[in-house]
């Protein structure tokens, strides 16, 4: 299993991290070449048939009227390369291939454009294909309902191993051998993203027999045998059936919930994992709102899905480079739903990335005034004020954010940086240490603590923190810090390599580009220096680097001479 891709750094944006299928399969093939006769297990997650739909050429042109189908076709092509490799190397004869998906795409079904808000069959009903001619009968189709939790027990039985007692799934080998004797499984499902991220009503449900029950403020019951598209909600017309399914769901949950789960508290998630999940769209960032305990029909996702779709539209327009149109859509969304927190966060981010820090701050201030001022809104506002140089106001806002949520790690991190910029280094160190007591894996806090030590001249302590940051988060900023510390210790070659690694991980490391260009110039490596200084000149935002940009322009003018 390989999940390496370049993660974004800095402010929490909403772009999606995605590697094309061929770039995922390439390291898989490289790894398989090294197994050479050893037993192996390989998990390959291809993300391409997933919003936003941007297949590579020639699939983009060929499927210009159905880009989702284009991504499916491209993924099929890429998988063909993997299967061809297995066949060429003689590995197929001893390999079991299992093909499935984590979800489908709604593509407009029930008003949902992608997935995650609802749990209709358009996203729940996905393929499960087993392939190995020596084990499975060719072309056998089994129309029984099974679940992902059955996959691991099936693999274990194939290998002659017993399933672990805590596994709730079953082996499908008996069903495959005798499909006529099989029965549909009772299936539990849930869709909690909107509950955790937007404070909408939580969605859970059960499929039992040929009925499906969706538990929401507006409950839903469907007959899977006669209405697989879920167009006729039977909840109101059959209250007895609704009551029966509601009880069945409660019984199922209680019987499948361990005693430990009832008393456990959520484990902390390290910064890199949060960043990667978020970049994949699975964690968008909590609103920071107090969690509701009672929900009404107004909180039902069925009534709120238009807001989600418009938010997605604005997001996708921005990702497609249509910044002005994204601003129009998100601004209109705020007018329509002035208490919808994610719209303020995303619109502010669009302005920020477009270089309009003033408007980004104005949007967040509007959100704080119109909505319950959540820790997330306040933390982001504090960060932007910090970036603009309004440090005292930033300090005040970030303290308010932490008062609302004492364990908002981002707010604590931003607060430490603001203290540092104000010259309050003891307070900065105390803030970062407090954060790291909560989560020692928070890489950017190690980076920032290292930066404070660097300013204090404590080079070895700084290097120690930067190395911890790299251990937990492959941080480009930490590589920059290592470069500075190495340079001050006279290890110039080491410094240059660290700087280069930083900009390789994140081309938007503007301080690093500047440092690298200046040091290479001092080392007499003129061509390399010009390369990095030009990158700095072309990409660094003027509102933050006006003085440095002027200096670099003067340097390049001297190095390259006046234009002809």
XYZ file of C-alpha atoms in Angstrom:
564
model
C 0.000 0.000 0.000
C 1.475 3.309 -1.076
C -0.131 6.645 -0.205
C 2.680 9.066 -0.936
C 1.680 12.254 -2.692
C 2.686 15.852 -2.192
C 0.395 17.293 0.458
C -0.490 20.960 0.463
C 0.900 23.089 3.256
C -0.053 26.273 5.031
C -3.646 27.463 5.307
C -6.351 24.844 5.197
C -7.705 25.002 1.692
C -10.189 22.766 -0.055
C -8.253 21.406 -3.012
C -8.179 17.665 -3.575
C -4.963 15.667 -3.541
C -5.073 13.186 -6.382
C -2.547 11.063 -8.199
C -3.558 9.849 -11.665
C -4.129 6.089 -11.832
C -0.913 5.462 -13.770
C 1.110 7.227 -11.061
C -0.454 4.964 -8.430
C 0.072 1.779 -10.438
C 3.688 2.604 -11.351
C 5.086 2.263 -7.781
C 2.872 -0.806 -7.279
C 4.544 -2.484 -10.267
C 7.988 -1.420 -9.013
C 7.212 -2.968 -5.629
C 5.858 -6.174 -7.191
C 9.094 -6.577 -9.173
C 10.935 -6.823 -5.852
C 8.737 -9.577 -4.392
C 10.223 -12.259 -6.696
C 8.532 -15.456 -5.544
C 7.569 -14.245 -2.065
C 3.943 -14.200 -0.885
C 2.511 -10.722 -1.280
C -0.593 -8.599 -0.718
C -1.103 -5.338 -2.605
C -3.850 -2.762 -2.050
C -4.287 -0.243 -4.862
C -6.678 2.679 -4.436
C -7.468 4.468 -7.694
C -9.127 7.804 -7.054
C -9.794 8.985 -10.608
C -13.573 8.332 -10.969
C -14.161 10.992 -8.336
C -15.125 14.675 -8.374
C -13.763 16.908 -9.770
C -13.935 14.983 -13.070
C -10.807 15.882 -15.039
C -9.607 12.857 -17.055
C -6.339 13.152 -18.984
C -6.223 13.245 -22.757
C -7.350 11.622 -24.973
C -10.177 10.694 -22.570
C -11.055 14.321 -21.812
C -11.798 15.012 -25.490
C -13.348 11.631 -26.224
C -15.741 11.909 -23.259
C -16.185 15.674 -23.198
C -19.941 15.265 -22.671
C -19.490 12.780 -19.815
C -16.224 13.443 -17.995
C -17.089 10.967 -15.243
C -17.238 8.191 -17.855
C -13.924 9.510 -19.169
C -12.336 9.014 -15.761
C -13.759 5.481 -15.567
C -12.370 4.682 -19.034
C -8.946 6.084 -18.127
C -8.890 4.044 -14.904
C -9.756 0.909 -16.901
C -6.839 1.643 -19.241
C -4.447 2.110 -16.332
C -5.597 -1.123 -14.671
C -4.931 -2.884 -17.962
C -1.249 -2.009 -17.542
C -1.203 -3.665 -14.133
C -2.937 -6.849 -15.319
C -0.642 -7.019 -18.374
C 2.386 -6.797 -16.069
C 1.060 -9.586 -13.822
C 0.419 -11.753 -16.883
C 3.827 -11.060 -18.421
C 5.619 -11.893 -15.153
C 3.645 -15.125 -14.711
C 2.022 -13.853 -11.518
C -1.634 -14.095 -12.540
C -1.847 -17.873 -12.089
C -1.340 -17.530 -8.326
C -3.073 -14.177 -7.816
C -6.575 -13.446 -6.561
C -7.871 -10.084 -7.808
C -10.679 -8.398 -5.881
C -12.259 -5.307 -7.422
C -14.615 -3.072 -5.468
C -15.302 0.592 -4.661
C -15.742 2.579 -1.476
C -18.820 4.318 -2.891
C -20.606 5.270 -6.079
C -21.410 8.742 -7.395
C -24.936 10.140 -7.262
C -24.509 12.188 -10.458
C -27.656 14.154 -9.641
C -29.729 11.344 -8.124
C -31.978 12.754 -5.363
C -30.373 16.147 -5.958
C -26.869 15.048 -4.909
C -24.129 15.707 -7.467
C -21.337 13.603 -5.960
C -21.487 11.554 -2.737
C -21.259 11.744 1.040
C -24.436 13.564 2.046
C -27.003 10.824 1.356
C -26.968 7.025 1.411
C -29.185 6.110 -1.524
C -28.433 3.116 -3.726
C -26.658 5.304 -6.284
C -23.765 5.559 -3.806
C -24.298 2.500 -1.559
C -24.729 -0.151 -4.250
C -21.263 -0.896 -5.610
C -19.565 -3.831 -7.399
C -17.666 -6.655 -5.711
C -15.777 -8.868 -8.156
C -13.553 -11.850 -7.289
C -11.259 -13.211 -10.018
C -9.129 -16.345 -9.986
C -10.135 -19.030 -12.528
C -8.678 -21.837 -10.413
C -10.920 -20.877 -7.472
C -13.998 -19.033 -8.728
C -16.422 -20.143 -11.472
C -16.174 -17.875 -14.511
C -19.057 -15.489 -15.147
C -21.028 -16.389 -12.016
C -23.304 -13.545 -10.903
C -24.655 -13.647 -7.351
C -27.541 -11.245 -6.773
C -27.416 -11.400 -2.999
C -26.649 -8.429 -0.771
C -23.249 -8.616 0.941
C -20.899 -6.087 2.557
C -17.287 -4.922 2.569
C -16.819 -6.453 6.021
C -17.148 -9.855 4.297
C -14.030 -9.373 2.135
C -11.371 -10.033 4.797
C -13.016 -13.242 6.113
C -13.330 -14.453 2.501
C -9.609 -13.902 1.863
C -8.712 -15.665 5.115
C -10.777 -18.734 4.187
C -9.157 -18.819 0.745
C -5.783 -18.969 2.516
C -6.964 -21.666 4.926
C -6.946 -19.304 7.899
C -9.605 -18.668 10.539
C -11.230 -15.264 10.797
C -10.581 -13.253 13.950
C -13.366 -13.343 16.543
C -13.841 -9.549 16.479
C -14.606 -9.566 12.734
C -18.320 -8.966 12.151
C -18.329 -10.070 8.511
C -18.595 -13.588 7.100
C -16.701 -15.552 4.479
C -18.477 -15.509 1.108
C -16.997 -18.833 -0.030
C -20.124 -20.842 1.010
C -22.332 -18.352 -0.873
C -20.097 -18.555 -3.969
C -20.186 -22.363 -3.864
C -23.970 -22.527 -3.253
C -25.564 -19.235 -4.332
C -29.027 -20.797 -4.377
C -28.842 -21.279 -0.604
C -27.724 -17.750 0.165
C -29.772 -14.990 1.751
C -29.453 -11.216 1.666
C -27.499 -9.823 4.594
C -28.912 -7.232 6.967
C -26.834 -4.134 6.172
C -26.189 -1.091 8.348
C -25.123 2.185 6.731
C -24.488 5.790 7.715
C -23.461 9.143 6.218
C -22.045 11.386 8.950
C -19.909 13.942 7.106
C -22.579 16.667 7.101
C -23.307 15.983 10.778
C -19.682 16.410 11.859
C -18.783 19.209 9.461
C -22.024 21.201 9.194
C -24.160 20.203 12.174
C -26.858 18.762 9.917
C -28.964 15.841 11.097
C -26.983 12.565 11.316
C -28.003 9.911 8.783
C -28.031 6.191 9.532
C -30.140 3.289 8.384
C -30.608 -0.382 7.711
C -31.514 -2.671 4.825
C -33.389 -5.749 6.057
C -35.227 -8.171 3.819
C -36.362 -6.119 0.847
C -36.934 -2.913 2.822
C -34.598 -0.019 3.442
C -34.973 2.445 6.296
C -33.179 5.816 6.451
C -33.333 7.450 9.891
C -33.635 11.246 9.582
C -36.028 13.941 10.878
C -38.010 13.143 7.720
C -37.767 9.302 7.823
C -37.639 7.248 4.637
C -38.695 3.683 3.866
C -38.261 2.048 0.452
C -39.179 -1.296 -1.098
C -35.915 -2.510 -2.638
C -37.666 -5.195 -4.659
C -40.040 -2.864 -6.501
C -38.404 0.555 -6.077
C -34.618 0.216 -6.259
C -34.356 3.843 -7.416
C -35.965 4.927 -4.116
C -38.629 7.183 -5.606
C -41.590 6.215 -3.355
C -41.120 6.917 0.346
C -43.412 4.531 2.261
C -42.760 5.989 5.736
C -46.009 7.968 6.038
C -48.301 5.456 4.358
C -47.009 2.470 6.389
C -46.323 3.591 9.994
C -46.274 0.009 11.291
C -43.453 -0.914 8.897
C -41.625 2.303 9.836
C -41.853 1.434 13.546
C -40.631 -2.140 12.893
C -37.590 -0.973 10.894
C -36.748 1.754 13.402
C -36.666 -0.847 16.169
C -34.622 -3.210 13.992
C -32.018 -0.476 13.402
C -31.721 0.237 17.131
C -31.367 -3.470 17.905
C -28.728 -3.916 15.205
C -26.663 -0.981 16.483
C -26.774 -2.168 20.101
C -25.899 -5.764 19.177
C -22.927 -4.703 17.054
C -21.539 -2.110 19.468
C -18.856 -3.223 21.916
C -18.770 -2.125 25.551
C -15.426 -0.433 24.848
C -16.959 1.668 22.088
C -19.615 3.027 24.441
C -17.049 4.335 26.918
C -14.172 5.247 24.605
C -13.149 8.747 23.572
C -11.878 9.673 20.096
C -8.157 9.163 19.619
C -6.142 12.166 18.447
C -5.433 12.157 14.722
C -1.938 13.257 13.736
C -1.567 16.395 11.637
C -0.402 14.645 8.476
C -3.299 12.178 8.535
C -5.784 15.019 9.020
C -4.162 16.984 6.202
C -4.284 14.001 3.829
C -7.862 13.039 4.652
C -8.876 16.650 4.271
C -7.060 16.961 0.961
C -9.003 13.915 -0.232
C -12.258 15.593 0.755
C -13.090 13.240 3.614
C -12.551 15.762 6.414
C -13.485 19.274 5.402
C -12.924 20.745 8.849
C -15.494 21.066 11.574
C -17.550 24.207 11.792
C -16.602 24.330 15.438
C -20.301 24.791 16.293
C -21.717 23.260 19.465
C -23.055 19.806 18.560
C -26.850 19.732 18.432
C -28.730 17.079 20.374
C -32.114 17.527 18.728
C -32.769 17.907 15.040
C -35.832 19.112 13.178
C -36.937 18.837 9.560
C -35.009 22.058 8.904
C -31.787 20.114 9.711
C -32.621 17.236 7.349
C -30.027 16.929 4.525
C -32.897 16.600 2.031
C -33.764 20.234 2.748
C -30.153 21.402 2.801
C -28.591 19.590 -0.175
C -28.997 22.624 -2.516
C -26.597 24.551 -0.245
C -24.076 21.719 -0.412
C -24.321 21.572 -4.208
C -23.746 25.316 -4.553
C -20.769 25.106 -2.197
C -19.350 22.281 -4.328
C -19.989 24.303 -7.484
C -18.022 27.250 -6.102
C -15.232 24.940 -4.996
C -14.979 23.211 -8.361
C -15.021 26.529 -10.247
C -12.064 27.682 -8.161
C -10.210 24.404 -8.738
C -10.835 24.822 -12.478
C -9.211 28.277 -12.371
C -12.487 30.215 -12.718
C -11.886 32.459 -9.717
C -14.334 35.285 -10.539
C -17.165 32.862 -11.204
C -16.361 30.971 -7.970
C -16.603 34.252 -6.050
C -19.989 35.000 -7.661
C -21.406 31.583 -6.730
C -20.137 31.629 -3.126
C -21.238 35.250 -2.598
C -24.740 34.395 -3.829
C -24.773 31.355 -1.519
C -24.008 33.537 1.510
C -26.853 35.902 0.582
C -29.194 32.935 0.290
C -27.976 31.183 3.478
C -26.293 33.750 5.740
C -25.713 31.212 8.547
C -23.988 28.589 6.342
C -20.467 28.703 7.819
C -18.588 26.712 5.104
C -19.548 29.316 2.482
C -17.716 32.054 4.417
C -14.661 29.837 4.906
C -14.463 28.865 1.224
C -15.143 32.363 -0.143
C -12.484 33.832 2.149
C -10.041 31.158 0.974
C -10.733 31.971 -2.695
C -10.032 35.659 -2.064
C -6.912 34.743 -0.100
C -5.540 32.576 -2.906
C -6.382 35.315 -5.433
C -4.165 37.690 -3.430
C -6.987 39.820 -2.000
C -6.249 39.476 1.719
C -8.404 42.487 2.624
C -11.522 40.994 1.069
C -10.756 37.595 2.622
C -10.688 39.239 6.057
C -13.885 41.179 5.309
C -15.712 37.936 4.419
C -14.638 36.223 7.639
C -15.607 39.250 9.721
C -19.028 39.182 8.079
C -19.281 35.499 8.972
C -18.308 36.123 12.583
C -20.967 38.858 12.842
C -23.776 36.956 11.108
C -23.118 33.418 12.351
C -22.383 32.073 15.799
C -18.624 32.902 15.847
C -17.149 29.403 15.763
C -13.554 28.613 16.663
C -12.866 27.742 13.011
C -14.119 31.093 11.680
C -12.197 32.954 14.381
C -9.009 30.922 13.862
C -8.982 31.569 10.122
C -9.699 35.262 10.677
C -6.851 35.429 13.178
C -4.514 33.808 10.664
C -5.386 36.255 7.896
C -5.012 39.249 10.215
C -1.621 37.858 11.165
C -0.632 37.584 7.506
C -1.712 41.178 6.875
C 0.340 42.401 9.828
C -2.555 43.315 12.140
C -0.902 41.433 14.973
C -2.693 42.860 18.009
C -6.097 42.211 16.420
C -4.932 38.755 15.379
C -3.901 38.048 18.983
C -7.304 39.120 20.297
C -9.250 37.056 17.750
C -7.155 33.911 18.260
C -7.608 34.125 22.034
C -11.380 34.206 21.416
C -11.088 31.139 19.164
C -9.265 29.195 21.875
C -11.758 30.332 24.519
C -14.453 28.622 22.414
C -12.391 25.486 21.857
C -9.369 25.009 24.110
C -8.100 22.152 21.925
C -8.382 23.870 18.536
C -4.868 22.935 17.494
C -4.849 25.214 14.458
C -5.875 28.209 16.557
C -3.143 27.433 19.118
C -0.613 27.116 16.324
C -1.605 30.455 14.779
C -1.564 32.073 18.233
C 2.014 30.916 18.826
C 3.074 32.432 15.494
C 1.361 35.739 16.311
C 3.143 35.860 19.673
C 6.426 35.268 17.834
C 5.779 38.077 15.347
C 4.981 40.385 18.274
C 8.375 39.577 19.785
C 6.779 37.671 22.686
C 8.984 34.608 22.329
C 8.382 33.152 25.794
C 4.624 33.216 25.180
C 5.176 31.677 21.725
C 7.262 28.817 23.154
C 4.685 28.192 25.913
C 1.854 28.103 23.350
C 3.623 25.607 21.064
C 4.578 23.436 24.044
C 0.946 23.453 25.199
C -0.165 22.370 21.721
C 2.432 19.584 21.566
C 1.282 18.225 24.931
C -2.121 17.718 23.322
C -0.678 16.259 20.098
C 3.047 15.601 19.860
C 2.667 14.682 16.164
C 1.541 18.183 15.112
C 4.360 18.796 12.660
C 3.939 22.516 12.011
C 4.042 23.242 15.767
C 7.461 21.559 15.864
C 8.455 23.677 12.859
C 7.275 26.869 14.511
C 8.938 26.010 17.816
C 12.138 25.357 15.870
C 11.773 28.776 14.239
C 11.568 30.452 17.658
C 14.671 28.573 18.811
C 16.382 29.645 15.590
C 15.597 33.289 16.357
C 16.991 32.772 19.864
C 20.234 31.382 18.404
C 19.554 27.925 19.884
C 20.600 26.118 16.710
C 20.779 22.547 18.031
C 17.364 22.833 19.707
C 15.990 24.273 16.461
C 17.431 21.420 14.386
C 15.895 18.895 16.797
C 12.410 20.441 16.353
C 12.744 20.670 12.562
C 13.685 16.982 12.391
C 10.633 16.078 14.496
C 8.465 18.104 12.127
C 9.873 16.212 9.131
C 9.324 12.895 10.912
C 5.638 13.652 11.438
C 4.766 15.695 8.365
C 7.522 15.857 5.684
C 7.255 19.599 6.228
C 8.709 21.879 3.520
C 8.876 24.711 6.079
C 10.904 22.469 8.385
C 13.345 21.729 5.552
C 13.688 25.486 5.117
C 14.421 25.850 8.834
C 16.989 23.071 8.650
C 18.556 24.901 5.740
C 18.840 28.130 7.735
C 20.276 26.355 10.793
C 22.756 24.402 8.653
C 23.857 27.569 6.887
C 24.471 29.353 10.178
C 26.575 26.400 11.310
C 28.659 26.744 8.139
C 27.275 23.610 6.464
C 26.460 25.340 3.175
C 26.065 22.285 0.916
C 23.684 20.709 3.456
C 21.746 23.973 3.651
C 21.297 24.141 -0.129
C 20.029 20.541 -0.276
C 17.495 21.238 2.484
C 16.296 24.375 0.694
C 15.909 22.466 -2.579
C 13.937 19.736 -0.809
C 11.621 22.368 0.663
C 10.677 23.925 -2.696
C 10.371 20.478 -4.268
C 7.722 19.596 -1.670
C 5.982 22.966 -1.922
C 6.721 25.428 -4.777
C 4.979 28.123 -2.691
C 7.740 28.226 -0.103
C 8.545 31.813 -1.014
C 11.029 32.446 1.821
C 12.911 29.318 0.775
C 13.053 30.384 -2.879
C 14.490 33.710 -1.780
C 17.033 32.144 0.599
C 18.096 29.583 -1.977
C 18.618 32.180 -4.695
C 20.684 34.469 -2.457
C 22.898 31.663 -1.082
C 23.515 30.156 -4.524
C 24.507 33.623 -5.698
C 26.998 33.953 -2.840
C 28.397 30.530 -3.742
C 29.005 31.669 -7.312
C 26.336 29.378 -8.785
C 24.828 32.158 -10.892
C 22.584 30.144 -13.249
C 20.966 28.186 -10.414
C 20.525 31.401 -8.426
C 18.777 33.124 -11.323
C 16.449 30.117 -11.748
C 15.212 30.253 -8.131
C 15.097 34.047 -7.916
C 12.925 34.170 -11.040
C 10.563 31.614 -9.481
C 10.342 33.807 -6.388
C 9.653 36.888 -8.527
C 6.924 35.104 -10.504
C 5.062 33.539 -7.573
C 5.547 35.466 -4.312
C 2.488 37.595 -3.331
C 3.203 41.313 -3.440
C 1.150 42.180 -0.344
C 3.558 40.122 1.766
C 6.892 40.355 -0.088
C 6.862 43.839 -1.668
C 10.303 44.780 -0.309
C 11.903 41.434 -1.218
C 10.377 41.481 -4.714
C 11.902 44.894 -5.373
C 15.284 43.647 -4.141
C 15.133 40.532 -6.348
C 14.182 42.623 -9.392
C 17.267 44.788 -8.809
C 19.472 41.693 -8.394
C 18.214 40.092 -11.593
C 18.626 43.362 -13.471
C 22.281 43.491 -12.404
C 22.874 39.820 -13.179
C 21.210 39.736 -16.586
C 21.795 43.330 -17.689
C 19.180 45.734 -19.086
C 16.603 44.277 -21.490
C 17.560 44.555 -25.173
